[in-house]
Amino acid sequence: MRVLVTEPQPGKGIDLLKARYDVTVGQRGDYDSEERLKEVIGSYDALLSCLSTPVTGEVLRAGEKLRIVSNYAVGYNNIDVETAKELGILVSNTPDVLTEATADCAFTLLLSVARRMREAEDSLRAGEFDGWHPFGFLGTEVSGKNCGILGMGRIGRAFARRARGFGMKVLYHDTAQLSEADEKKYGATWVDSVDDLVSRSDFLSLHCPLTPETRHAINRERLAMMKPEAILINTARGPVVDEAALAEALHEKRIGGAGLDVFEKEPKVHPDLLTAPNCVLLPHIASATRETRARMSALAASSIISHLEGKPDDAIPTLVYRRES
Ligand code: DGY
């Protein structure tokens, strides 16, 4: 059987696949276009894709032998899941194994923006440090503040644990309310609308998937509802935020700051964000620890192996949908 891995990755996943199948490993960028994928996909039984791999309906339809697409990421908005369903092609992702690393990164952004770390460090590196200063880079405390979480899945809950640990009050909104036991466990209070969450948060962290409903969930109107000192953190997906509207709000100092790991049109970053005050920008690294990336690799490969070995869908916990039996 043949497996296409779009680009090298840390961890043992590719070796696990090579021990069993005829594996092609592309180089970075080789399979980032729909055209190129369409040309080659017909001869493969499985595809191990990355976020930059456009697994469109056309690509899936060109995959005459294709049985499973395993995405090296928890998010899978690069894959046309509806078409995959129609064609009976399985889709899997890498949940759980990256939860802690991603929540760490989101909380690092929160603290960095709250305490103006980037500006302060830039100033020191520019030779401007002239000793302790009563007014030097005054930031804002996190303890006692309202920490709003939009999307209370695995990563949202891991972020809530961190926020509680720092003495914050956790508010959240999602498509469904947590059980009473979970609300207690995470010390989290349900807020029944996004508007309410946005307007009550001192810090607002986004942990929802990108769907038609969440695209531009943080738009101009909602940015206008935020408190003047509020800080927005996004480690979910760029298009959840209207980037142009956010850049404008930051430049006009209508909100306190932003920490972003994801962007609307990656790898492009809105030029006005690059010059915006109190903004920490990272190149989509939230899951980038050696340990996490190795776990993602093993998990992505194991989903392919399980399926090609004939395991039932129920035995593959990473599937994003299950076929009707
Ligand atoms: C994901 O997994 O969806 C991240 O954005 C990349 O690791």
Coordinates of C-alpha atoms and ligand atoms in Angstrom, one line a residue:
M1 CA 0.0 0.0 0.0
R2 CA 1.2 3.5 -0.7
V3 CA 1.2 6.5 1.7
L4 CA 2.0 10.1 0.9
V5 CA 3.5 12.2 3.7
T6 CA 3.5 15.8 2.5
E7 CA 6.6 16.9 4.4
P8 CA 9.1 15.6 7.0
Q9 CA 8.0 15.9 10.7
P10 CA 9.7 15.3 14.0
G11 CA 9.0 12.0 15.7
K12 CA 8.7 8.4 14.7
G13 CA 5.5 8.4 12.7
I14 CA 7.1 8.3 9.3
D15 CA 9.4 5.3 10.4
L16 CA 6.3 3.5 11.6
L17 CA 4.7 3.9 8.2
K18 CA 7.9 3.0 6.3
A19 CA 8.1 -0.3 8.2
R20 CA 4.8 -1.3 6.7
Y21 CA 4.1 0.6 3.4
D22 CA 5.6 2.2 0.4
V23 CA 5.9 5.8 1.7
T24 CA 6.7 9.0 -0.3
V25 CA 7.8 11.9 1.9
G26 CA 7.7 15.2 0.2
Q27 CA 9.7 18.3 1.1
R28 CA 8.3 21.4 2.7
G29 CA 6.1 23.1 0.1
D30 CA 5.9 20.2 -2.4
Y31 CA 2.3 19.5 -1.8
D32 CA 0.9 22.9 -0.7
S33 CA -1.0 23.3 -4.0
E34 CA -4.3 21.7 -5.0
E35 CA -3.0 21.1 -8.5
R36 CA 0.1 19.2 -7.4
L37 CA -1.9 17.1 -5.0
K38 CA -4.5 16.3 -7.7
E39 CA -1.7 15.1 -10.0
V40 CA -0.3 12.6 -7.5
I41 CA -3.0 11.5 -5.1
G42 CA -4.6 8.9 -7.4
S43 CA -1.9 6.3 -6.6
Y44 CA -2.0 6.6 -2.8
D45 CA -4.1 4.7 -0.2
A46 CA -3.4 7.2 2.6
L47 CA -2.4 10.8 3.0
L48 CA -0.6 12.2 6.0
S49 CA -1.3 15.9 5.6
C50 CA -0.3 19.2 7.4
L51 CA -2.3 22.4 7.9
S52 CA -0.8 23.8 4.7
T53 CA -2.1 20.8 2.6
P54 CA -5.2 21.9 0.8
V55 CA -7.2 18.7 0.9
T56 CA -10.1 20.1 -1.1
G57 CA -13.1 18.3 -2.6
E58 CA -11.2 18.0 -5.9
V59 CA -8.2 16.5 -4.4
L60 CA -10.3 13.9 -2.6
R61 CA -12.2 13.1 -5.7
A62 CA -8.9 12.6 -7.5
G63 CA -7.9 10.1 -4.8
E64 CA -9.3 7.1 -6.5
K65 CA -7.7 4.7 -4.0
L66 CA -7.6 7.1 -1.1
R67 CA -9.0 5.6 2.2
I68 CA -7.8 7.9 4.9
V69 CA -6.5 11.4 5.4
S70 CA -4.6 11.8 8.7
N71 CA -3.9 15.5 9.6
Y72 CA -0.8 16.3 11.6
A73 CA -2.8 18.8 13.6
V74 CA -5.9 18.9 15.9
G75 CA -7.6 21.5 13.6
Y76 CA -8.7 20.2 10.2
N77 CA -10.1 23.2 8.4
N78 CA -7.7 22.5 5.5
I79 CA -9.8 19.4 4.7
D80 CA -13.2 19.3 3.0
V81 CA -14.7 16.8 5.5
E82 CA -18.1 16.9 3.9
T83 CA -16.7 15.6 0.6
A84 CA -14.6 13.1 2.4
K85 CA -17.8 11.8 4.1
E86 CA -19.6 11.6 0.8
L87 CA -16.7 9.6 -0.7
G88 CA -16.3 7.4 2.5
I89 CA -12.7 8.6 3.0
L90 CA -11.9 8.7 6.7
V91 CA -10.4 11.9 8.2
S92 CA -8.4 11.9 11.5
N93 CA -6.5 14.5 13.5
T94 CA -4.2 14.7 16.6
P95 CA -6.4 15.6 19.6
D96 CA -5.3 15.4 23.2
V97 CA -1.5 15.1 22.6
L98 CA -1.1 18.9 22.0
T99 CA -3.5 20.2 24.6
E100 CA -1.0 21.2 27.3
A101 CA 1.6 22.7 24.9
T102 CA -1.1 24.8 23.2
A103 CA -2.6 26.0 26.5
D104 CA 0.9 26.8 27.7
C105 CA 1.5 28.9 24.7
A106 CA -1.8 30.7 25.0
F107 CA -1.1 31.5 28.6
T108 CA 2.4 32.7 27.8
L109 CA 0.9 35.1 25.3
L110 CA -1.6 36.3 27.9
L111 CA 1.2 37.0 30.4
S112 CA 3.5 38.5 27.8
V113 CA 0.9 41.0 26.6
A114 CA -0.3 41.8 30.2
R115 CA 3.3 42.6 31.2
R116 CA 4.4 44.2 27.9
M117 CA 7.3 41.8 27.6
R118 CA 8.0 42.4 23.9
E119 CA 8.1 46.2 24.2
A120 CA 10.2 46.0 27.4
E121 CA 12.7 43.6 25.9
D122 CA 12.9 45.6 22.6
S123 CA 13.7 48.6 24.6
L124 CA 16.5 46.9 26.6
R125 CA 18.0 45.4 23.4
A126 CA 17.9 48.9 21.9
G127 CA 20.2 50.1 24.8
E128 CA 17.5 52.1 26.4
F129 CA 17.6 50.5 29.9
D130 CA 18.8 53.2 32.3
G131 CA 17.9 51.5 35.6
W132 CA 14.7 50.7 37.5
H133 CA 12.0 53.2 36.8
P134 CA 8.8 53.8 38.8
F135 CA 6.9 54.2 35.5
G136 CA 8.9 51.6 33.5
F137 CA 6.6 49.5 31.3
L138 CA 3.6 49.4 33.6
G139 CA 1.5 46.4 32.7
T140 CA -1.7 45.0 34.1
E141 CA -2.1 42.2 36.8
V142 CA -3.9 39.0 35.8
S143 CA -4.9 37.9 39.3
G144 CA -8.5 38.7 40.2
K145 CA -9.4 39.6 36.6
N146 CA -12.1 38.0 34.4
C147 CA -10.6 35.5 32.0
G148 CA -13.1 34.8 29.2
I149 CA -12.7 31.6 27.2
L150 CA -14.5 31.2 23.9
G151 CA -14.6 27.4 23.2
M152 CA -14.4 25.1 26.2
G153 CA -13.0 22.0 24.6
R154 CA -9.9 20.3 25.7
I155 CA -7.6 23.3 25.1
G156 CA -10.1 25.8 26.5
R157 CA -10.3 23.6 29.7
A158 CA -6.5 23.3 30.0
F159 CA -6.3 27.1 29.6
A160 CA -8.9 27.5 32.3
R161 CA -6.8 25.4 34.7
R162 CA -3.9 27.8 34.1
A163 CA -6.1 30.9 34.6
R164 CA -7.4 29.5 37.9
G165 CA -3.9 28.8 39.0
F166 CA -3.1 32.5 38.4
G167 CA -6.1 33.5 40.5
M168 CA -8.3 34.6 37.6
K169 CA -12.1 34.3 37.4
V170 CA -13.0 32.0 34.5
L171 CA -16.0 32.8 32.4
Y172 CA -16.7 30.8 29.3
H173 CA -19.0 30.3 26.3
D174 CA -19.4 27.4 23.9
T175 CA -22.1 25.8 21.8
A176 CA -23.0 23.7 24.9
Q177 CA -22.7 24.3 28.6
L178 CA -20.3 22.0 30.6
S179 CA -21.8 19.7 33.2
E180 CA -22.1 21.0 36.7
A181 CA -19.3 18.8 37.8
D182 CA -17.0 20.1 35.1
E183 CA -17.9 23.7 35.8
K184 CA -16.9 23.0 39.4
K185 CA -13.7 21.2 38.4
Y186 CA -12.5 24.1 36.1
G187 CA -14.0 26.8 38.4
A188 CA -15.7 28.1 35.3
T189 CA -18.8 30.2 35.0
W190 CA -21.1 29.9 31.9
V191 CA -21.9 33.1 30.1
D192 CA -24.9 32.6 27.7
S193 CA -23.8 34.7 24.8
V194 CA -20.6 35.6 23.0
D195 CA -21.5 39.3 23.3
D196 CA -21.7 39.0 27.1
L197 CA -18.5 37.1 27.3
V198 CA -16.7 39.6 25.1
S199 CA -17.9 42.6 27.1
R200 CA -17.2 41.1 30.6
S201 CA -13.7 39.8 29.9
D202 CA -10.5 41.5 30.9
F203 CA -8.7 38.8 28.9
L204 CA -10.4 36.9 26.2
S205 CA -8.8 33.7 24.8
L206 CA -10.1 32.0 21.7
H207 CA -10.2 28.2 21.7
C208 CA -13.0 27.4 19.3
P209 CA -12.6 25.5 16.0
L210 CA -12.9 27.5 12.7
T211 CA -16.4 26.9 11.4
P212 CA -18.8 29.0 9.3
E213 CA -20.3 30.1 12.6
T214 CA -17.0 31.1 14.3
R215 CA -15.5 32.9 11.2
H216 CA -15.0 36.5 12.3
A217 CA -16.7 35.8 15.6
I218 CA -14.5 38.6 16.9
N219 CA -15.5 41.3 14.4
R220 CA -15.6 45.1 14.5
E221 CA -18.8 45.2 16.6
R222 CA -17.5 42.7 19.1
L223 CA -14.1 44.5 19.4
A224 CA -16.1 47.6 20.2
M225 CA -17.8 45.8 23.0
M226 CA -14.4 44.9 24.7
K227 CA -13.3 46.8 27.7
P228 CA -10.7 49.5 26.9
E229 CA -7.9 47.6 28.7
A230 CA -9.0 44.2 27.5
I231 CA -6.5 41.8 25.9
L232 CA -7.3 39.4 23.2
I233 CA -5.5 36.0 22.8
N234 CA -5.8 33.8 19.7
T235 CA -4.2 30.4 19.4
A236 CA -7.2 28.9 17.6
R237 CA -7.5 29.9 14.0
G238 CA -6.8 33.3 12.4
P239 CA -10.1 33.8 10.6
V240 CA -12.0 33.7 13.9
V241 CA -10.8 37.3 14.2
D242 CA -11.3 40.1 11.7
E243 CA -7.6 41.0 11.5
A244 CA -8.1 44.4 9.9
A245 CA -10.6 45.4 12.5
L246 CA -8.3 44.2 15.3
A247 CA -5.3 46.1 13.9
E248 CA -7.5 49.2 13.8
A249 CA -8.7 48.7 17.4
L250 CA -5.1 48.2 18.6
H251 CA -3.8 51.3 16.7
E252 CA -6.6 53.4 18.1
K253 CA -5.9 52.0 21.6
R254 CA -9.5 50.9 21.9
I255 CA -8.4 47.7 23.5
G256 CA -5.4 47.0 25.7
G257 CA -3.4 44.5 23.5
A258 CA -3.4 41.2 21.7
G259 CA -1.4 38.0 21.6
L260 CA -1.7 36.1 18.3
D261 CA -0.3 32.8 17.2
V262 CA -2.5 32.4 14.2
F263 CA -3.5 34.7 11.3
E264 CA -6.2 35.0 8.8
K265 CA -4.1 34.4 5.7
E266 CA -1.1 32.5 6.9
P267 CA 1.8 32.8 6.3
K268 CA 0.8 36.5 5.6
V269 CA 0.3 38.8 8.6
H270 CA -1.8 41.9 8.2
P271 CA 0.8 44.7 7.9
D272 CA -1.1 46.9 10.4
L273 CA -0.7 44.2 13.0
L274 CA 3.1 44.3 12.6
T275 CA 3.1 47.9 13.7
A276 CA 0.3 47.7 16.3
P277 CA 1.2 48.6 19.9
N278 CA 1.2 46.0 22.6
C279 CA 0.8 43.1 20.3
V280 CA 2.8 39.9 20.6
L281 CA 2.8 37.9 17.3
L282 CA 4.1 34.3 17.0
P283 CA 4.5 32.2 13.9
H284 CA 1.8 29.5 14.7
I285 CA 4.0 27.7 17.2
A286 CA 1.5 26.8 20.0
S287 CA 2.0 23.0 19.6
A288 CA 5.7 23.4 18.9
T289 CA 7.4 21.4 21.6
R290 CA 9.6 18.4 20.8
E291 CA 7.5 16.1 23.0
T292 CA 4.2 17.2 21.5
R293 CA 5.3 17.1 17.9
A294 CA 6.7 13.6 18.4
R295 CA 3.4 12.5 20.0
M296 CA 1.4 14.1 17.1
S297 CA 3.6 12.2 14.6
A298 CA 3.0 8.8 16.3
L299 CA -0.7 9.4 16.6
A300 CA -1.1 10.6 13.0
A301 CA 0.7 7.5 11.7
S302 CA -1.2 5.1 14.1
S303 CA -4.5 6.2 12.7
I304 CA -3.4 5.3 9.2
I305 CA -2.0 2.0 10.3
S306 CA -5.1 1.1 12.3
H307 CA -7.3 1.8 9.3
L308 CA -5.2 0.1 6.7
E309 CA -4.9 -2.9 9.0
G310 CA -8.7 -3.1 8.9
K311 CA -9.6 -2.0 12.4
P312 CA -13.2 -0.8 12.7
D313 CA -13.8 3.0 12.8
D314 CA -14.8 2.7 16.5
A315 CA -11.3 1.5 17.4
I316 CA -9.7 4.6 15.9
P317 CA -10.4 7.4 18.5
T318 CA -8.9 10.2 16.3
L319 CA -11.5 10.0 13.5
V320 CA -13.3 13.3 13.0
Y321 CA -16.4 11.5 11.8
R322 CA -17.5 7.8 11.8
R323 CA -19.1 6.1 8.9
E324 CA -22.5 4.7 9.4
S325 CA -22.2 0.9 9.8
Ligands
DGY1 C1 -3.3 22.4 15.3 O1 -2.9 21.3 15.6 O2 -4.4 22.6 14.9 C2 -2.4 23.5 15.5 O3 -2.9 24.7 15.0 C3 -1.0 23.2 14.9 O4 -0.4 22.3 15.6

